[in-house]
Amino acid sequence: MKKKRIIKVCLLAILMSINFSCNKEKATKLSYSKIDSKHPNLILTVPGVQKVKSNIGKLPILDTSIKTMKAEVDKEISKGIDVPIPRDFSGGYTHERHKRNFFMLQKAGLLYQILDKEKYGIYVRNMLMEYAKIYQTLPLHPQKRSYARGKLFWQCLNDSNWLVYVSQAYDNVYNFLKKEERQTLENKLFRPMADFLSKGNPQFFNRVHNHSTWGNAAVGMIALVMNDNELLNRALYGLKDDGISSNMKDNDGGFIKTKGQKTGFYANLDEPFSPDGYYTEGPYYQRYAMYPFLIFAQALQNKRPDIKIFEYKDGVLTKSVEALLNLTDKNGEFFTLNDAQKGMSYYSRELLTAVNIAYHFGGNNPQLLSIAKKQKKVTLDDAGLSVAIGIKKGKAKPFEKKSIELRDGANGKQGGLAVLRQSGMELVFKYTAQGLSHGHYDKLSFLLNENGKEVIQDYGMVRFVNIEQKGGGNYLKENKTWAKQTIGHNTITQNRKSHFNAKYDIGSKHHSERYLFNVSNPNLQAVSAKESNAYQNTEMHRTLAFINIENIEKPLLLDIFKVNSKNKNNYDLPYYYLGQLMQTNLKYNLPKKMESIGTKNGYQHLYKEANGRVSDDNLKFSWLSNDTFYTLTSDISKNDKVVLARIGANDPDFNLRRDPALILQKENKSKATFVSSIESHGNYSPVREIAVNAYSSIASLKVRLDNDKYTVVEIKTVTKKAYLFFLSNKNNSPKQTHQLNIGKVKYNWQGPFFFKSID
Amino acid sequence: MKKKRIIKVCLLAILMSINFSCNKEKATKLSYSKIDSKHPNLILTVPGVQKVKSNIGKLPILDTSIKTMKAEVDKEISKGIDVPIPRDFSGGYTHERHKRNFFMLQKAGLLYQILDKEKYGIYVRNMLMEYAKIYQTLPLHPQKRSYARGKLFWQCLNDSNWLVYVSQAYDNVYNFLKKEERQTLENKLFRPMADFLSKGNPQFFNRVHNHSTWGNAAVGMIALVMNDNELLNRALYGLKDDGISSNMKDNDGGFIKTKGQKTGFYANLDEPFSPDGYYTEGPYYQRYAMYPFLIFAQALQNKRPDIKIFEYKDGVLTKSVEALLNLTDKNGEFFTLNDAQKGMSYYSRELLTAVNIAYHFGGNNPQLLSIAKKQKKVTLDDAGLSVAIGIKKGKAKPFEKKSIELRDGANGKQGGLAVLRQSGMELVFKYTAQGLSHGHYDKLSFLLNENGKEVIQDYGMVRFVNIEQKGGGNYLKENKTWAKQTIGHNTITQNRKSHFNAKYDIGSKHHSERYLFNVSNPNLQAVSAKESNAYQNTEMHRTLAFINIENIEKPLLLDIFKVNSKNKNNYDLPYYYLGQLMQTNLKYNLPKKMESIGTKNGYQHLYKEANGRVSDDNLKFSWLSNDTFYTLTSDISKNDKVVLARIGANDPDFNLRRDPALILQKENKSKATFVSSIESHGNYSPVREIAVNAYSSIASLKVRLDNDKYTVVEIKTVTKKAYLFFLSNKNNSPKQTHQLNIGKVKYNWQGPFFFKSID
């Protein structure tokens, strides 16, 4: 045994050295050191199957999971197999049928192992044989929209989904199949598909993008089942020669690849994940990408424990699951940043897998068990079993979501995302990098939730995923013309042009910079960031703070947004509040005919419902939403304009939601400072018909000092208390001491911000 | 015993005959035959108090109720008493303070009896004394909006609320007070207030209206506590001479009184309640009125069991509670008909009392206990005790809501309201009388819910009840200009004018007529009604049916709306669907600038978002709402126009919700038949991103025959099945047989409608 091994290692060394001489990149390539022919060994393992079987009837959540799965698969088996010739977009019959097929294959494979019933093996075999019959003769999918058309689906992405799931099914029925059947499948289906998804579509496979992650995982997983070294290396390190030009773009306008960029699974782990586990595309796509990342990692861990994939990059895979869970609201729904569909949550199948794997392979964090309990299901493998046992043993602890910062960028140096949490309110402040092709032009934007309900929304994407009648369930054109544009976000648009002129190639080169993040005092949490590339010659600096003030019901959100340009510009700052306007001191005109505010850059989609000015020193604007009152108070000058807008203009297919916005405008200024507060206060009961605390507690906001070095805001309450918020604009050192006169009083403090009651 | 009784009866007869000779009206007047001086005896009774006390610690729902009440009152007592000089509208401080005071007085009175603690007696006494100090010198309330200004509040209505609650408090502390204290209260507060609310405001007191019910109950209840016969008679039979002219109107445009109309509590029971317990103003106001009706009835039952108030009009009070519960959706929320605020439900305090009283005094219907369980509280009196015991003994049965018809009108002959229920869907069809001053001009309108979520909405009222910043929490002007107008409802508007020209005095004279109501077959439920007065020379006839069709997921709602006029007219039929448009075959134009559709009668509040025509034989219009797909299919001619509208034009204070509508238009026709179907189908999961059954199952709707006698609609499904729905338009006899040729086939059936599969 030992001898054999030594010979193997030597052989390997020789092989590697040969590779070395030809190509630097191959230096770290893997080849099979151990080949374990005992299937299943990909996701389920032989000992795992035994453990699951021996626990049936003992772990309620496991039993439920098996029962649910069995019912679903049995129903599907009874309907018979259908492998139609591909034709439709997502939402259409053939798309949904093939999609359902891969889920069923994966589940039937699991049931074959766990329930030991031949019928599941037969079902998997027969369906796979149907695919093998047609695959090689299939042309490209007839729908031509994708930059990388698939064969079973309109895009390679979905073909990769298919293979990631079906690899698992194949592994589970491997020993059920005859050798000739395996050969047929491998030669006519799996290898041709793996080649098609990689060599056949380098523009899809050889990227740093969630698409490629799926492609890499698909090729890698089938490689692991087939013990195919060459394919595995392709999956882990990408294609050597891909012929991709650096100008090539995908459907979403994203660049395929920058010059010299590494590719393959490792590259997709290296680049888009920050050391904190934040995935640069945002939580919606992180959720989507988590499945191939983790399922492939699980397979690697099972078949190649020597490469310690879960320790890679300081355990980034486990961290990313925890980061993702931290990017959900009270209901478990992901914050809608970048392209993101509302309502997606940790109840998705991807997060079920992610939580189970992260628990099992990532150190048994008991807080993950409380999420698993809410999910009410476990995966049917070693990971799920671990979770079921943990729950059964009562190890679950509540998942504590705190205020956190997640840095962006491979090295954590490309800005970040901050979540401030206080009294049921969640503020999400975005100062990340572009976020690849799913990123929006929304530097320094934020969103605000309360108890899982949106208060100031981020619009999300314009897409009804998999609803065929809405553009085939794909991205709709308003995603570009509206959702990605800066004016669609709660941040400043300068001169009615989006950040980076909405050019992906420029936006991708830059990121915002964190200025401060301090949540050490829960009653005074602050985050601040700067952006100096979105507009040439303009620096933007936004600071957001949750401040608990004595005798005020809930934390006040203070928003100080400074903009400083070499030129005179117009600045628009919208707040996409949700709800019904209750009261405002804005003196406004209602246009007789409602028109869009502009003609391009997203402005064409906003109706002007009203516009006006404020004759008081502050704008007061309050609304009712989810039976809660909210008031925005803004220090405003008499020249400032205010627009009440509504989304939905120039929307010929009614793809947009008719949601409102309040837009603050400062015109013809080089420097401008927007200072506003947002309060949640009181509530209304339509059953008791009682309005409690229906009015704002803020009497006034006033900028007492505003220069390059300092900004000082005075907050007066209706109970005649006054407070000052000090912000050092240039020096963010926590150790720096500051001294400043406001009125006749001298104030001293240390660090970049300071809050003080004054009398 | 027997002798005594005979003497009593004789005495009564003599008394009555004397009255007879003086005044006809006094014929039925009551006087105190028994005076029970043992307080409490109004709502709580001496034996009741003992029973409640002896059950403390034994009945969980009772303990919870006491605990909650005690916590609330103790907190209030600790803050001290405040009886401010009245100043504000609802929502404002003095209004809300006085309102809170009467609730606290009532609760403290109860706690004084049940917990035997002096501090509650002292609190009630001290606060009442504060009121006694100021009451007589108080001027009319400074806010002048009401047709009947109060003293404590801006309207007598609220002063009456106060007295209804405070009478109970006074009864509970009666024996705690010294005689002189009682004299002070009665002479300086209660009697003057009772006189002010009756003699001082006949236009308020002497009506058939929920306002007067409150006034009557207030005066009657304090009369019962003070054993004041004259006041009691005034409450029961109204004022003899009120000097009200028949032209006088209230703030809402309602007539105060028609000539010769009876008044007082009995009159308010006689007229607005139908024999089925439907209250003509609609469920929202029925809920509001139920409290004074039932609490006064309970007091009468306790002090004057001889008059058997709960047997009055065949037990209408109990029936009305059950009717009201039947007018709620899955969440217990009332259908929003006429003036009504959304979200009001059987969790309101009025329904807590109503359910408890109806259970205790109305025959112990065990279904009421399941509602009481959901309410999680009971009233602290004999009625609540009964309920608590019933629940404890496990007697509760589910409250079964079925398809029902509730007739309108004192004699049940003024049309009605139908609720068809099937598979979680609820259709509410309105063919009632006007509904007094809170009625809308909405003859033959309907609304549709599914699982407690609105599908086709009734707008409800334009009012944010008790939210001060919205017009003092009162009705907003758009209630008249929008909410009451016909175009704001899912029914036909002719020539852009509302039914009865929105004239209350005309509308009040008429009602629609039920044509058929048949729910004997749950798979084929139909309701039909006619309206011939809304427009002169025009008859409208609408038929709505829930039809379960084989292999179609949910019941199809078929809507046949015939209109027949002597003149050529334009007809508009809107559907206020809620949700996002998914797909339509309508070819529409989007106006560059969005304008209102019209200038008056509600049209001024509708924006035209798009308008077009259909080149196919059917309009198909589908939308997504609450993750469910809906499709409207309409048999439409090429001349018909379709408008996509949105509420919110000419709404300077942003009082309206920006909800959408689909408006079908037929122009320049004397006869027209609108035939549409509405399907609920499939669902969408934003977590699974799967759309199930996203397309309509209806291939086409076609009117095969349409004349004065018959209308026949053919329904074809996408699975190539065909069906005919036959409607006899003139003969609604269930026994009549019909024979008709459609194509070459002869059809025979019996009764006014018939549904048949054809091949």
PDB file of C-alpha atoms in Angstrom, chain A residues 429 444 515-516 526-529 541-545 557-562 674 676 725 727-729 753:
ATOM      1  CA  PHE A 429     -25.915  51.594   3.327  1.00  0.00           C
ATOM      2  CA  LEU A 444     -23.900  55.777  -1.377  1.00  0.00           C
ATOM      3  CA  TYR A 515     -14.980  56.701   5.972  1.00  0.00           C
ATOM      4  CA  LEU A 516     -16.213  55.374   9.275  1.00  0.00           C
ATOM      5  CA  ALA A 526     -22.850  55.759  12.533  1.00  0.00           C
ATOM      6  CA  VAL A 527     -21.549  54.887   9.127  1.00  0.00           C
ATOM      7  CA  SER A 528     -20.010  57.181   6.570  1.00  0.00           C
ATOM      8  CA  ALA A 529     -18.473  56.757   3.140  1.00  0.00           C
ATOM      9  CA  HIS A 541     -19.701  62.089   1.244  1.00  0.00           C
ATOM     10  CA  ARG A 542     -22.650  60.569   3.020  1.00  0.00           C
ATOM     11  CA  THR A 543     -23.021  59.897   6.725  1.00  0.00           C
ATOM     12  CA  LEU A 544     -25.935  58.032   8.236  1.00  0.00           C
ATOM     13  CA  ALA A 545     -26.521  57.617  11.945  1.00  0.00           C
ATOM     14  CA  LEU A 557     -32.043  58.348  11.352  1.00  0.00           C
ATOM     15  CA  LEU A 558     -29.804  61.311  10.556  1.00  0.00           C
ATOM     16  CA  ASP A 559     -28.668  61.642   6.955  1.00  0.00           C
ATOM     17  CA  ILE A 560     -25.899  64.097   6.061  1.00  0.00           C
ATOM     18  CA  PHE A 561     -25.034  64.042   2.394  1.00  0.00           C
ATOM     19  CA  LYS A 562     -22.283  66.447   1.307  1.00  0.00           C
ATOM     20  CA  PHE A 674     -28.429  67.704   2.242  1.00  0.00           C
ATOM     21  CA  SER A 676     -32.429  65.208   6.732  1.00  0.00           C
ATOM     22  CA  PHE A 725     -24.118  66.203  15.863  1.00  0.00           C
ATOM     23  CA  LEU A 727     -18.822  65.349  11.959  1.00  0.00           C
ATOM     24  CA  SER A 728     -15.169  65.683  11.042  1.00  0.00           C
ATOM     25  CA  ASN A 729     -15.106  65.554   7.264  1.00  0.00           C
ATOM     26  CA  PHE A 753     -18.162  62.121  15.095  1.00  0.00           C
TER      27      PHE A 753
END
